[in-house]
Amino acid sequence: MQAYYKFEPDHRLCVYRISGAITATGLLTLFRSARTDAGWRDNYRFLTILENASLAHMDTHAINELMSGMRTEDLAPRERQQAAIVSNDELSKGLLAFWVAASARQLGTQEKVFATESDARAWLAAEVEAIALPAADFND
């Protein structure tokens, strides 16, 4: 697995770019490196870009192992964060759908899979730019 991360503080993003054979151990190492980096901020959202990546070593057991490791090592988000995953590999879509559903329950993240980086960035930017409306007072 080849991987690196980059922080984009202006966009409140931690961007992971991953290629090769993905493993739970490799992902934990990557997430640990980012989380312990001096540039890390707890309010970062996540953009994971899979480029020529193989999920052949990741089954549902490995995904649960990854989530367990993230919780144990405190690598999961500390508050409900948005995370976008970019993958245009049709064979990976089912496993990524499992990840999205399981991570919502186990890690508390709101995740979505995209075919393009531009679509993923647009979704993450919309989350940032959303304007909170005041609660309506229905007692009037």
Phi, psi and omega in degrees: 000129173251132184204151171209165178231158178214139177265139174237082185302325181296335179253003183055046184236145164247117184255122176254132173242124188228136174221169180086198183277111184278134176230157177299318180298317179297319179293319178299319178297316179298311182296322178297318180298316180294315184294331181265359178291143181299336181276355183295141173229138183294342181269007178293142168262173190237137173234112180251122182246115179264114182241117183051044183257144178248128176260020182301330181270359182251108172248185182297327177296315180295324178295315178296323176297319178297313180296320177298316178297322179295319178292315182299318182268007181058043178260354178282159179301145180276343174221162184299106182252154175274144178219130178247138177242130179251121176205127177255016179271112182300325181292338182273345187302319181296315180293322178292326176297320176298315179303313182301313181294314182291322182292328177298318180284315190269329183247346180077020180267158173251107187239154179211145181257137181232156177273337182229151178295322182296320177294319179296315179295323179297318178296315179295321179294323179297324178296323180286320186276354180299137180258123179287128178267145179294150178294138179285140177262107184271007180270356180281000000 
